[in-house]
Each structure stands twice: as structure tokens, then as C-alpha cells.
Coordinates of C-alpha atoms and ligand atoms in Angstrom, one line a residue:
M1 CA 0.0 0.0 0.0
P2 CA 1.4 3.4 -0.8
K3 CA 2.2 6.0 1.9
G4 CA 1.1 9.6 1.8
S5 CA 4.6 10.6 0.7
D6 CA 4.3 8.1 -2.3
L7 CA 1.0 9.7 -3.3
L8 CA 2.6 13.2 -3.1
I9 CA 5.6 12.3 -5.3
A10 CA 3.3 10.5 -7.8
A11 CA 1.1 13.6 -7.9
L12 CA 4.2 15.8 -8.5
E13 CA 5.4 13.4 -11.3
N14 CA 2.0 13.7 -12.8
E15 CA 2.5 17.5 -12.9
G16 CA 5.8 17.0 -14.8
V17 CA 8.0 18.0 -11.9
D18 CA 11.6 17.0 -12.6
R19 CA 13.4 18.5 -9.6
I20 CA 12.7 19.7 -6.1
F21 CA 15.0 22.2 -4.3
G22 CA 15.4 22.2 -0.6
V23 CA 16.7 21.3 2.8
P24 CA 14.8 18.4 4.3
G25 CA 14.3 17.9 8.0
E26 CA 13.3 14.7 9.9
E27 CA 9.6 15.4 9.2
N28 CA 10.3 15.1 5.5
L29 CA 12.1 11.7 5.6
D30 CA 9.2 9.7 4.1
V31 CA 9.1 12.2 1.3
V32 CA 12.8 12.0 0.7
E33 CA 12.5 8.2 0.6
S34 CA 9.7 8.4 -1.9
L35 CA 11.7 10.9 -4.0
R36 CA 14.7 8.5 -4.0
N37 CA 12.5 6.0 -5.8
S38 CA 11.1 8.5 -8.3
S39 CA 12.1 10.3 -11.5
I40 CA 12.4 13.6 -9.6
K41 CA 15.8 14.9 -8.6
L42 CA 16.4 16.4 -5.1
I43 CA 18.6 19.4 -5.4
L44 CA 20.0 20.1 -2.0
T45 CA 20.7 23.8 -1.2
R46 CA 22.6 25.3 1.7
H47 CA 19.7 27.5 2.8
E48 CA 16.0 27.3 2.3
Q49 CA 16.0 30.8 0.9
G50 CA 18.2 29.7 -2.0
A51 CA 15.9 26.8 -2.7
A52 CA 12.9 29.1 -2.9
F53 CA 14.6 31.6 -5.2
M54 CA 15.6 28.7 -7.5
A55 CA 12.1 27.2 -7.5
A56 CA 10.5 30.7 -8.1
T57 CA 12.9 31.3 -11.0
Y58 CA 12.0 27.9 -12.4
G59 CA 8.4 29.1 -12.4
R60 CA 9.4 32.4 -13.9
L61 CA 11.3 30.9 -16.8
T62 CA 8.9 28.0 -17.6
G63 CA 5.4 29.2 -16.5
R64 CA 5.1 26.0 -14.5
P65 CA 5.6 25.9 -10.8
G66 CA 9.0 25.2 -9.4
V67 CA 8.9 23.1 -6.3
C68 CA 10.8 23.4 -3.0
I69 CA 10.7 21.4 0.2
T70 CA 11.7 22.2 3.8
T71 CA 11.0 21.0 7.3
L72 CA 8.6 22.6 9.8
G73 CA 9.2 25.7 11.9
P74 CA 12.7 27.1 11.2
G75 CA 13.0 25.6 7.7
A76 CA 9.6 26.7 6.6
L77 CA 10.1 30.2 8.0
N78 CA 13.3 30.5 5.9
L79 CA 10.9 30.3 2.8
T80 CA 9.1 33.5 3.7
T81 CA 11.3 35.8 1.6
G82 CA 11.2 33.4 -1.3
A83 CA 7.4 33.2 -1.0
A84 CA 7.1 37.0 -1.1
Y85 CA 9.5 37.1 -4.0
A86 CA 7.3 34.8 -6.0
M87 CA 4.1 36.5 -4.8
L88 CA 5.1 40.0 -5.8
G89 CA 7.0 38.8 -8.9
A90 CA 4.1 36.6 -10.1
M91 CA 6.2 33.4 -10.3
P92 CA 4.4 30.1 -10.0
M93 CA 5.9 28.0 -7.1
V94 CA 4.8 25.1 -4.9
M95 CA 6.3 24.9 -1.4
I96 CA 6.1 21.7 0.6
T97 CA 6.8 21.9 4.3
G98 CA 6.9 19.2 6.9
Q99 CA 5.1 19.3 10.3
K100 CA 5.0 17.1 13.4
G101 CA 2.3 14.5 13.5
I102 CA -1.2 15.8 13.8
M103 CA -2.9 12.7 15.0
S104 CA -0.6 12.1 17.9
S105 CA 2.8 13.3 18.8
R106 CA 5.2 13.0 21.8
Q107 CA 7.0 16.2 21.1
A108 CA 4.8 18.8 22.8
R109 CA 5.2 22.1 21.0
F110 CA 8.8 21.6 20.1
Q111 CA 9.6 23.6 16.8
I112 CA 5.9 24.1 16.1
V113 CA 5.0 27.3 14.4
D114 CA 1.7 27.9 12.7
V115 CA 3.2 27.7 9.2
V116 CA 0.0 27.6 7.3
A117 CA -1.2 30.8 8.9
T118 CA 2.3 32.5 8.5
F119 CA 2.1 31.9 4.8
K120 CA -1.5 33.0 4.2
P121 CA -0.6 36.6 3.3
L122 CA 2.5 35.4 1.3
T123 CA 0.8 32.9 -1.0
K124 CA -2.3 32.4 -3.2
M125 CA -3.1 29.3 -1.1
S126 CA -1.7 27.8 2.1
R127 CA -3.1 24.5 3.3
Q128 CA -2.3 21.5 5.5
I129 CA -2.8 18.1 4.1
V130 CA -4.8 16.0 6.7
S131 CA -5.2 12.7 4.9
P132 CA -3.3 10.8 2.3
G133 CA -6.4 10.3 0.2
S134 CA -6.7 14.0 -0.4
I135 CA -3.2 14.4 -1.8
P136 CA -3.9 13.9 -5.5
T137 CA -6.6 16.5 -5.6
L138 CA -4.8 19.0 -3.4
V139 CA -1.6 18.8 -5.4
R140 CA -3.6 19.3 -8.7
D141 CA -5.4 22.3 -7.2
A142 CA -2.1 23.7 -5.9
F143 CA -0.5 23.6 -9.3
R144 CA -3.5 25.1 -11.0
I145 CA -3.7 27.9 -8.5
A146 CA 0.0 28.6 -8.7
M147 CA -0.1 28.7 -12.5
E148 CA -3.3 30.6 -13.1
E149 CA -3.1 34.3 -13.8
R150 CA -1.8 36.1 -11.8
P151 CA 0.7 33.3 -11.0
G152 CA 2.3 33.0 -7.6
P153 CA 3.3 30.6 -4.8
V154 CA 1.2 28.1 -2.8
L155 CA 2.1 26.2 0.3
L156 CA 1.2 22.6 1.2
E157 CA 2.1 21.4 4.7
L158 CA 2.5 17.6 4.9
P159 CA 2.6 16.4 8.6
E160 CA 4.9 13.5 9.1
D161 CA 2.3 11.1 10.2
V162 CA 0.2 11.8 7.1
A163 CA 3.3 11.4 5.0
G164 CA 4.0 8.0 6.6
E165 CA 0.5 6.7 6.6
E166 CA -0.3 3.8 4.3
G167 CA -3.6 3.7 2.5
P168 CA -5.3 2.7 -0.8
H169 CA -3.8 3.8 -4.0
V170 CA -5.4 7.0 -5.3
L171 CA -4.7 7.9 -8.9
P172 CA -3.4 11.4 -9.6
V173 CA -5.9 13.9 -11.2
P174 CA -5.2 14.1 -15.0
V175 CA -3.7 17.4 -16.2
H176 CA -5.3 19.0 -19.2
P177 CA -4.3 22.2 -21.1
I178 CA -6.3 25.3 -20.3
E179 CA -6.5 28.3 -22.6
I180 CA -7.1 31.8 -21.3
P181 CA -10.1 33.6 -22.9
V182 CA -9.3 36.4 -25.2
A183 CA -10.5 40.0 -24.6
H184 CA -14.1 40.9 -25.3
R185 CA -14.8 42.4 -28.8
T186 CA -16.2 45.6 -27.3
A187 CA -13.1 46.2 -25.3
L188 CA -11.0 45.6 -28.4
D189 CA -13.1 48.0 -30.5
R190 CA -12.9 50.7 -27.8
A191 CA -9.1 50.3 -27.6
A192 CA -8.7 50.3 -31.4
D193 CA -10.7 53.5 -31.6
M194 CA -8.5 55.2 -29.0
I195 CA -5.3 54.1 -30.8
L196 CA -6.6 55.2 -34.2
R197 CA -7.3 58.7 -32.8
A198 CA -4.0 59.0 -31.0
K199 CA -1.5 61.6 -32.3
R200 CA 1.5 60.4 -30.4
P201 CA 1.1 56.8 -29.3
L202 CA 3.6 54.8 -27.3
V203 CA 3.6 51.2 -26.1
M204 CA 4.9 50.1 -22.7
L205 CA 5.8 46.5 -22.0
G206 CA 5.5 45.6 -18.3
A207 CA 6.3 42.6 -16.1
A208 CA 3.5 40.3 -17.4
A209 CA 4.8 40.8 -20.9
S210 CA 7.7 38.6 -19.9
R211 CA 5.7 35.6 -19.0
P212 CA 6.8 32.7 -21.2
R213 CA 3.3 32.5 -22.8
S214 CA 3.2 36.2 -23.6
T215 CA 6.3 36.6 -25.6
A216 CA 5.2 35.3 -29.0
G217 CA 2.2 37.7 -29.5
L218 CA 4.0 40.8 -28.4
S219 CA 6.6 41.2 -31.1
G220 CA 3.9 40.8 -33.7
F221 CA 1.9 43.6 -32.3
V222 CA 4.8 46.0 -32.2
R223 CA 5.9 45.0 -35.7
R224 CA 2.5 45.3 -37.2
T225 CA 1.6 48.6 -35.7
Q226 CA 5.1 50.2 -35.8
I227 CA 4.3 52.1 -32.6
P228 CA 7.6 52.7 -30.7
F229 CA 7.8 51.1 -27.2
F230 CA 9.6 51.4 -23.9
T231 CA 9.7 48.9 -21.2
T232 CA 9.5 48.6 -17.4
Q233 CA 12.4 47.0 -15.7
M234 CA 10.7 43.6 -15.7
G235 CA 9.3 44.0 -19.2
K236 CA 12.7 44.2 -20.7
G237 CA 13.5 41.8 -23.5
T238 CA 10.1 40.7 -24.6
V239 CA 10.4 42.6 -27.9
P240 CA 14.0 42.8 -29.0
G241 CA 15.6 46.0 -27.8
G242 CA 17.9 46.0 -30.8
G243 CA 15.0 46.9 -33.1
N244 CA 14.4 50.4 -34.3
L245 CA 11.3 51.0 -32.2
Y246 CA 12.9 50.6 -28.7
M247 CA 12.8 53.9 -26.9
G248 CA 14.4 52.8 -23.6
T249 CA 13.6 51.4 -20.2
A250 CA 12.0 53.3 -17.4
A251 CA 14.3 52.5 -14.5
L252 CA 13.2 55.6 -12.7
S253 CA 9.6 56.8 -12.3
E254 CA 10.1 60.2 -13.9
R255 CA 12.5 62.7 -15.3
D256 CA 14.8 60.2 -17.0
Y257 CA 15.5 60.6 -20.7
V258 CA 12.9 58.0 -21.7
H259 CA 10.3 60.1 -20.0
E260 CA 10.7 62.7 -22.8
A261 CA 8.7 60.2 -24.8
V262 CA 6.3 59.4 -22.0
D263 CA 5.7 63.1 -21.3
Q264 CA 4.9 63.8 -25.0
A265 CA 2.8 60.8 -25.6
D266 CA -1.0 61.3 -25.8
L267 CA -1.7 57.6 -25.5
I268 CA 0.2 54.8 -23.7
I269 CA -0.7 51.2 -24.4
A270 CA 0.5 49.5 -21.3
I271 CA 0.9 45.8 -22.0
G272 CA 1.2 43.6 -19.0
H273 CA 1.9 46.3 -16.5
D274 CA 1.8 45.1 -12.9
T275 CA 1.8 47.8 -10.2
I276 CA 4.1 45.7 -8.0
E277 CA 6.8 47.3 -10.1
K278 CA 8.3 50.6 -9.0
P279 CA 6.2 52.9 -11.2
P280 CA 7.7 53.4 -14.7
F281 CA 5.8 56.6 -15.1
I282 CA 3.4 58.6 -12.9
M283 CA -0.1 59.2 -14.2
G284 CA -1.6 62.6 -13.4
P285 CA -4.8 64.5 -14.3
K286 CA -3.2 66.0 -17.4
G287 CA -1.2 63.0 -18.6
P288 CA -1.7 60.7 -21.6
Q289 CA -4.7 58.4 -22.0
V290 CA -3.7 54.8 -20.9
I291 CA -5.0 51.5 -22.2
H292 CA -4.2 48.6 -19.9
V293 CA -3.7 45.3 -21.7
G294 CA -3.3 42.4 -19.4
Y295 CA -4.3 38.9 -18.3
T296 CA -6.0 40.5 -15.3
P297 CA -7.6 43.9 -14.8
A298 CA -5.5 46.8 -13.7
N299 CA -4.9 47.5 -10.1
V300 CA -6.0 51.0 -9.8
D301 CA -3.5 53.1 -7.9
A302 CA -2.7 56.8 -7.3
V303 CA -0.1 56.6 -10.1
Y304 CA -1.9 54.1 -12.4
F305 CA -5.6 54.5 -13.4
P306 CA -6.1 53.4 -17.0
H307 CA -8.9 54.8 -19.1
A308 CA -9.6 51.6 -20.9
E309 CA -8.8 47.9 -20.5
V310 CA -8.2 45.0 -22.7
V311 CA -8.3 41.9 -20.4
G312 CA -7.6 38.5 -21.7
D313 CA -4.8 36.3 -23.0
V314 CA -2.3 38.9 -24.0
G315 CA -0.8 37.5 -27.2
P316 CA -4.1 36.5 -29.0
S317 CA -5.8 39.6 -27.8
L318 CA -3.1 41.8 -29.2
E319 CA -3.4 39.9 -32.5
L320 CA -7.0 40.9 -32.6
L321 CA -6.2 44.4 -31.7
A322 CA -3.5 44.6 -34.4
D323 CA -6.1 43.3 -37.0
R324 CA -8.2 46.3 -36.3
I325 CA -5.5 49.0 -36.6
E326 CA -2.7 47.6 -38.8
G327 CA -2.0 49.9 -41.8
K328 CA -4.3 52.7 -40.4
L329 CA -1.9 54.5 -38.1
P330 CA -0.3 57.4 -39.9
N331 CA 0.9 58.8 -36.5
A332 CA 2.4 55.5 -35.3
G333 CA 6.0 56.8 -35.4
A334 CA 5.3 60.3 -34.1
L335 CA 7.6 59.9 -31.1
L336 CA 10.4 58.2 -33.0
S337 CA 12.3 61.4 -33.6
L338 CA 13.1 61.4 -29.8
R339 CA 14.7 58.0 -30.0
D340 CA 18.3 58.8 -31.0
G341 CA 18.5 61.6 -28.4
I342 CA 17.3 59.4 -25.6
L343 CA 19.5 56.4 -26.4
S344 CA 22.6 58.4 -27.0
R345 CA 22.4 60.1 -23.7
I346 CA 21.8 56.8 -21.9
S347 CA 24.9 55.3 -23.3
D348 CA 27.1 58.3 -22.4
R349 CA 30.4 57.3 -20.9
A350 CA 29.8 53.6 -21.6
T351 CA 33.4 53.3 -22.9
E352 CA 35.2 55.6 -20.6
D353 CA 38.4 54.0 -19.2
R354 CA 38.5 55.6 -15.7
W355 CA 39.5 53.3 -12.8
P356 CA 37.6 52.0 -11.0
P357 CA 35.1 51.6 -13.9
T358 CA 31.8 53.4 -14.0
P359 CA 28.5 51.5 -13.8
Q360 CA 27.9 52.4 -17.5
R361 CA 31.2 50.9 -18.5
I362 CA 30.5 47.7 -16.5
V363 CA 27.1 47.3 -18.1
H364 CA 28.6 47.9 -21.5
D365 CA 31.4 45.4 -20.9
V366 CA 29.1 42.7 -19.6
R367 CA 27.0 43.1 -22.8
Q368 CA 30.1 42.5 -24.9
V369 CA 30.6 39.0 -23.4
I370 CA 27.0 37.9 -23.3
P371 CA 25.5 36.7 -26.6
A372 CA 22.0 37.7 -27.5
D373 CA 20.5 34.6 -25.7
G374 CA 22.8 34.8 -22.7
I375 CA 21.3 35.5 -19.4
V376 CA 22.3 38.0 -16.7
A377 CA 20.6 37.7 -13.3
L378 CA 20.9 40.6 -11.0
D379 CA 20.8 40.8 -7.3
N380 CA 19.5 44.1 -5.8
G381 CA 21.7 47.1 -5.4
M382 CA 22.5 50.4 -7.0
Y383 CA 23.8 48.7 -10.2
K384 CA 20.3 47.4 -10.9
I385 CA 19.2 50.9 -11.9
W386 CA 22.1 51.0 -14.3
F387 CA 21.5 47.6 -15.8
A388 CA 17.8 48.3 -16.2
R389 CA 18.5 51.6 -17.9
N390 CA 21.5 50.8 -20.0
Y391 CA 21.6 47.0 -20.8
R392 CA 20.0 46.3 -24.1
T393 CA 18.2 43.0 -24.4
Y394 CA 17.3 41.0 -27.5
V395 CA 15.5 37.9 -26.2
A396 CA 12.8 37.6 -23.5
N397 CA 13.9 36.8 -20.0
T398 CA 17.6 37.4 -20.6
L399 CA 17.9 40.1 -17.9
L400 CA 16.4 38.6 -14.8
L401 CA 15.9 41.3 -12.3
D402 CA 13.5 41.7 -9.4
N403 CA 11.7 45.0 -9.4
A404 CA 8.9 43.7 -7.3
L405 CA 10.1 42.5 -3.8
A406 CA 13.5 43.9 -4.8
T407 CA 15.2 41.6 -2.3
M408 CA 18.9 41.2 -1.9
G409 CA 20.2 37.6 -2.0
A410 CA 18.3 36.3 -5.1
G411 CA 20.9 37.1 -7.7
L412 CA 23.1 34.0 -7.3
P413 CA 20.3 31.4 -6.8
S414 CA 18.3 32.8 -9.8
A415 CA 21.3 32.7 -12.0
M416 CA 22.0 29.2 -10.9
M417 CA 18.5 28.2 -11.9
A418 CA 19.0 29.8 -15.3
A419 CA 22.3 27.9 -15.6
M420 CA 20.6 24.6 -14.7
M421 CA 17.9 25.2 -17.3
Y422 CA 20.0 26.4 -20.1
P423 CA 23.4 24.7 -19.9
D424 CA 24.3 25.8 -23.4
R425 CA 23.8 29.5 -22.8
R426 CA 26.1 31.9 -21.1
V427 CA 24.8 32.8 -17.7
M428 CA 26.1 35.5 -15.3
A429 CA 25.0 36.6 -11.9
V430 CA 25.7 40.2 -11.1
C431 CA 25.7 41.0 -7.4
G432 CA 26.8 43.7 -5.1
D433 CA 29.2 42.8 -2.4
G434 CA 26.3 43.1 0.1
G435 CA 23.7 41.0 -1.7
F436 CA 26.2 38.3 -2.8
M437 CA 27.1 37.6 0.8
M438 CA 23.5 37.1 1.7
N439 CA 23.4 33.8 -0.1
S440 CA 27.0 33.2 -1.1
Q441 CA 26.9 29.7 0.6
E442 CA 25.1 28.5 -2.6
M443 CA 28.5 28.7 -4.3
E444 CA 28.9 25.2 -2.9
T445 CA 25.7 24.1 -4.5
A446 CA 26.7 25.6 -7.8
V447 CA 30.1 23.8 -7.7
R448 CA 28.4 20.5 -6.6
L449 CA 25.9 20.8 -9.5
R450 CA 28.9 21.5 -11.9
L451 CA 27.2 24.5 -13.2
N452 CA 28.8 26.8 -15.8
L453 CA 28.3 30.2 -14.2
V454 CA 30.1 33.5 -13.9
V455 CA 29.4 35.5 -10.8
L456 CA 30.4 39.2 -11.1
I457 CA 30.7 41.0 -7.8
L458 CA 30.7 44.8 -7.8
D459 CA 32.9 45.7 -4.8
D460 CA 32.3 49.0 -3.1
G461 CA 32.7 47.8 0.4
A462 CA 29.3 49.1 1.2
Y463 CA 25.5 48.8 1.0
G464 CA 26.1 51.3 -1.8
M465 CA 22.6 52.1 -2.8
I466 CA 21.6 53.1 0.8
R467 CA 24.8 54.9 1.3
W468 CA 24.2 56.9 -1.9
K469 CA 20.6 57.7 -0.9
Q470 CA 21.9 58.8 2.5
A471 CA 24.2 61.3 0.7
V472 CA 21.4 62.5 -1.6
D473 CA 19.2 63.1 1.4
N474 CA 22.1 65.2 3.0
F475 CA 22.7 62.8 5.8
P476 CA 26.3 62.4 6.9
D477 CA 28.1 59.2 5.7
Y478 CA 27.5 56.8 8.5
G479 CA 26.9 53.1 9.2
L480 CA 26.8 51.6 5.7
T481 CA 30.3 50.3 5.0
F482 CA 31.8 46.9 5.7
G483 CA 34.9 44.8 5.0
N484 CA 34.8 42.0 2.5
P485 CA 36.5 38.6 2.3
D486 CA 39.2 38.1 -0.2
F487 CA 36.7 37.1 -3.0
V488 CA 39.3 35.2 -5.0
R489 CA 40.3 33.0 -2.1
Y490 CA 36.7 32.8 -1.0
A491 CA 35.7 31.3 -4.4
E492 CA 38.6 29.0 -4.3
S493 CA 37.7 27.7 -0.9
Y494 CA 34.4 26.4 -2.5
G495 CA 36.3 24.7 -5.3
A496 CA 35.3 27.5 -7.7
K497 CA 37.7 29.8 -9.6
G498 CA 38.3 33.5 -8.7
T499 CA 39.7 36.5 -10.5
R500 CA 40.1 40.1 -9.3
V501 CA 40.0 42.7 -12.0
E502 CA 42.9 45.1 -11.7
S503 CA 42.3 47.5 -14.5
T504 CA 39.3 48.8 -16.5
E505 CA 40.6 47.2 -19.7
G506 CA 41.0 43.9 -17.8
L507 CA 37.2 43.4 -17.2
I508 CA 36.2 42.0 -20.6
P509 CA 39.2 39.6 -20.8
A510 CA 38.5 38.4 -17.3
L511 CA 34.9 37.7 -18.0
E512 CA 35.7 36.1 -21.3
A513 CA 38.3 33.9 -19.7
A514 CA 35.9 33.0 -17.0
F515 CA 33.3 31.8 -19.5
Q516 CA 35.8 30.0 -21.6
G517 CA 37.3 28.2 -18.6
G518 CA 33.8 26.8 -17.6
G519 CA 32.7 25.8 -14.1
V520 CA 31.8 28.3 -11.5
H521 CA 34.0 31.5 -11.7
L522 CA 33.7 34.5 -9.5
V523 CA 35.0 37.8 -10.9
A524 CA 35.3 40.7 -8.5
V525 CA 35.6 44.3 -9.8
P526 CA 35.6 47.6 -7.9
I527 CA 33.0 50.2 -9.1
D528 CA 33.0 54.0 -9.2
Y529 CA 29.7 55.0 -7.8
T530 CA 30.3 58.8 -8.0
E531 CA 28.3 58.4 -11.3
N532 CA 25.1 57.8 -9.3
T533 CA 25.0 61.4 -8.2
R534 CA 26.5 62.9 -11.3
V535 CA 23.9 61.3 -13.6
L536 CA 20.9 60.3 -11.6
V537 CA 20.7 63.4 -9.5
D538 CA 22.7 66.3 -11.0
E539 CA 22.3 65.6 -14.7
L540 CA 18.6 64.7 -14.5
R541 CA 17.9 67.6 -12.2
A542 CA 19.5 69.9 -14.7
R543 CA 17.2 68.5 -17.4
I544 CA 14.2 69.7 -15.4
P545 CA 15.6 72.3 -13.0
A546 CA 12.6 72.2 -10.7
A547 CA 12.9 68.5 -10.1
A548 CA 13.3 67.1 -6.6
A549 CA 15.8 64.4 -5.8
V550 CA 15.1 61.2 -7.7
E551 CA 13.3 58.6 -5.7
L552 CA 15.1 55.4 -6.0
V553 CA 15.1 53.1 -3.0
Ligands
TPP1 C1 17.0 41.6 2.0 C2 17.1 43.1 1.8 N1 17.6 43.8 2.8 C3 17.8 45.2 2.6 C4 17.4 45.8 1.5 C5 17.6 47.3 1.3 N2 18.7 47.5 0.3 C6 18.4 47.8 -1.0 S1 19.8 47.9 -1.8 C7 20.8 47.7 -0.5 C8 22.3 47.7 -0.6 C9 22.8 46.8 -1.5 O1 24.2 46.7 -1.3 P1 25.1 45.8 -2.4 O2 24.5 44.5 -2.6 O3 26.5 45.9 -1.9 O4 24.9 46.6 -3.7 P2 25.4 48.1 -4.0 O5 24.3 49.0 -3.9 O6 26.5 48.5 -3.0 O7 26.0 48.0 -5.4 C10 20.0 47.5 0.7 C11 20.5 47.3 2.0 C12 16.9 45.0 0.4 N3 16.4 45.5 -0.7 N4 16.8 43.6 0.6
MG2 MG1 28.0 47.2 -2.4

């Protein structure tokens, strides 16, 4: 007779799960044993947070939930940041946590935390499994909920006695494909009418535009309408940024060069915008009309209150919209004359050879060693603004950044997931010295998994973004610097390779050699963050003299 844990693993196999990330505890040992006899690989990590970031990134890249497993109490609580990351980032994920026996237990309250309640606000569903017979339906439901728009995490708690209990064999619930309805004809007609009347239209691609299922229909819409587009930070890459319609990425909320186009537009077609992102532009009473195109209706906010909505499966809905307007838009390219000016000012100083290198130079040099389909995964720090603003993408999901929870510590695990999934593509993690150290123990996991991965560490000996904001706000420089390990020896102690870049011209060769050498290779480079104030405050303030300090953190 199968145990509860066998039914769980069979249900996960039924969902097509091929790996589970995590750190098991004694309450999971039945599940570990069932896993050992299954087709699913257990990928052990060195912290549950790393497991959750990897599982969430699996969901982000495939559209199907990544799965992670932990014990009760302390292990489960270590998933909270990963749950929030998946929740805000709309990444499908299934978390499985252990628990003491619920029928009887001789452990009093040892390690017991109300995990199900803890995760309620951090998930789309958080439930305890109370009988083996319910496992197939609960697992199917969990996967559906995690995957449905808007995707996100779910948690299933499997107590150890339910996991170990034998019972009749219950078949998994069959999986069938589900299509999302397309937008209503009336909504499409209304949106088409607004676009046909626009004098200076602009498209914005937001976070949901990067969903794996979205990417096909989007390029077609832009190509057929020839309306120029900009992106949010998480919308980067869905339509190739190399094309002649890309106007930039809104890494700031206002006053950046890309906002010249935003400010002059009379209509913005916001595709897949999710207000969990730091606002890419601020709507006001006199601003442009906005059409929200998304899988789900817009979340109305003080800075985002669209005038019309096209809700439905984004790709096919956009196809129907393009059918209505293609060839009828004499004003489509009205804002294109701004393009060269915006892009040339963004790439200013990208090849300057000052030492330490500027953020612009580092972004430029990274782009030189990453092919079009190569993937850069960022942690969170000051450099994220520079990468979002300056790094051009050509393929969807090739700049993985988190502009939702914006947590530190996810850069290395998310890059590791990309490296696992795409062993033939170049993958690089870019981390600050602060964020890298928050999950640097996963270097061991990366080495153990024999990943090919370059980890670029930007060394300023500080929580640089906060230190910079402190200066911008006229506080004295206090409390935000630290010492670093010797990163080269640190990498070597894990069995990885390490290089310290000693000159600005040395960065590209160091990165190139790291990729060519294969394996896990850490490259540390100092960074000159004086550019933060020179460009993001002084230069942009000069552009609009009345502007206040740029709000970034
Ligand atoms: C887990 C977490 N803690 C704190 C913050 C707030 N925070 C945002 S950026 C930052 C500093 C990042 O430092 P580092 O990784 O060294 O990058 P740098 O800005 O120096 O390039 C901090 C503390 C955060 N986003 N996430
Ligand atoms: Mg730093």
C-alpha cells in the first residue's frame, strides 16, 4: 500500500516536476525516501531561501511551478522571503513543508509554528494536508492555482504522520491544457478606436509581458503597428531591444530621458503592466490616456488608473487588436524622432576607461561578453538601476531582475536556476558585495551541480545604494560600509575559480576567460559609484531644474 509521501511524489510526477529544491528535515524523511524511488531529482541547497529563489525562478522561466521542500518551523520560515519574491514577482511556485504528526505526537510544542497561517498573506493558497487520500486533488489544485493568472506561490504542509500513513492507492488527477479567454470584442473595439485617434502613441511593456506564454504575440503587435515602445524593468527583452522601435527602459519613475517620450505621448498602451513594479511613469490628471492590456484587470493606484482595459490572453488579444489597426496608423511613429537623443544620452560614458570603472562601463562590458540569448541575473543594489537603464536585451527573459520585492540575495540562486535550465547558454550573476554575501553559501551548491556560471561581484565595500541615498538626502556618511572577504580565495575555498580585475581594460578579458574556462567562476571588480549622483541626480535635475531628488530606493 502506498504511503502519503508516495502519493505526493506520484502527484508531482503527474505535474511533470523534474526537480525539487530544498533542505529536508526529519519530518520530510518519508518524502525523501519516496523521492529516491522516483524520477524527480532532489537538489539540496545550503539555505532554504536559496531553494525558494531557485524554485520561483524555475516558475518564472517556464510558466510551470518550481517546487521546494523544507522541514517545519525554522526551515519553513526560511521560505518567507522566497514566497514574497514569488508572490510579488508573479512566479508560480509550490512549497512543501513538513510538520509534526497531527494525529498524535510526543514532542509537545517543540519547533511548532503555525506555518499555514504564517504563509497565508504570502501565498495564493496555504493548506495543511490532513489525509493521504486528499493528496492527488490537493496537489492538482495547488498547481492550478500557482499557474493561473496572476501566477504565484502556494504552500502545502504535509505532517509526518500523514506522509508515513499507508492507504489505498489513489490515482493522480489528470492534467489538461487550459486556454485563457481572449479579450471581449467591445473592449478591443474601444481600444482600437483610441489608438486610431492618437497623435503620439507609445507602447509600454510591463512585467507580465515577460511571461513565457506572452512573448510570442507581443513582437507581432509592435511589428504590425510600428508604434515605438519602452519597457518597465521587468518588461525588458520581450520585444527585441535591438530593433528600431525601442525607446528605452524606465528604471526611474520620472524625469529620465525615456520620460521625454512618455511626457509627450498622448496615449500609452500599457501591456502587462503590474503595479508591483516601481512605477515606470506617474499618471496625473493632465497626462496621456492609458489603455491597460493584461491577463487580469489593472490594479488602480494613485499613479496608475487606466482609461480603458483589454483583459484576456495577451498574445491572441493583441493579435485581434492589431487586426483592427494595422496599416491605419499614420501617427504611429510620431515619437520616434526622440529615440536617438534618448538612447545616445543613456549610453554616455559607456566606454570611458577611468579606474575604477563606472557602472555604465561595466554594463557595456558585460553586454560585450554575453551573446543575445545569454542570461544576466541581477541581485539588488545600485547597479540594478544602471543595468535596467543601459543594458539592451534582444531575447525575452535574458535580464532577470527583481523590481517587485527587490530583495537582496536572489541574484546568485536565480542565476543558478538559469544555468541549470540552459546549460548551453552563457549565464552570469551580477551581485553587489552586500547582496552576494546574503546567499554566497550557494556557491557550494553551484560547484556541486557542476554549473557553468560566472558571478560578477561589484565591490564598493558598502551597502552602496543606501549609502548613496543617505548622501542624496544630505545625511552624513555613516553606518553603511563593511569589510569584504578576499573574494578570490573565498571562491577557491568552494572549489570555484576566482579573479580580481585590476584595470578597466581587464574586465572584458577576465569575463571572457571565466566563461571559456567553464565551471563556477567568481570575478570581483571595484566600481566607481560617483556616477550615481552625477547622472541620476545632477544631470537629470538639470534637465528639469525644478525636479526634486530622484526617488530610487
Ligand atoms: C533583503 C534586503 N535587505 C535590505 C534591502 C535594502 N537595500 C536595498 S539595496 C541595499 C544595498 C545593496 O548593497 P550591495 O549589494 O553591496 O549593492 P550596491 O548598492 O553596493 O551596489 C540594501 C541594504 C533589500 N532590498 N533587501
Ligand atoms: Mg556594495
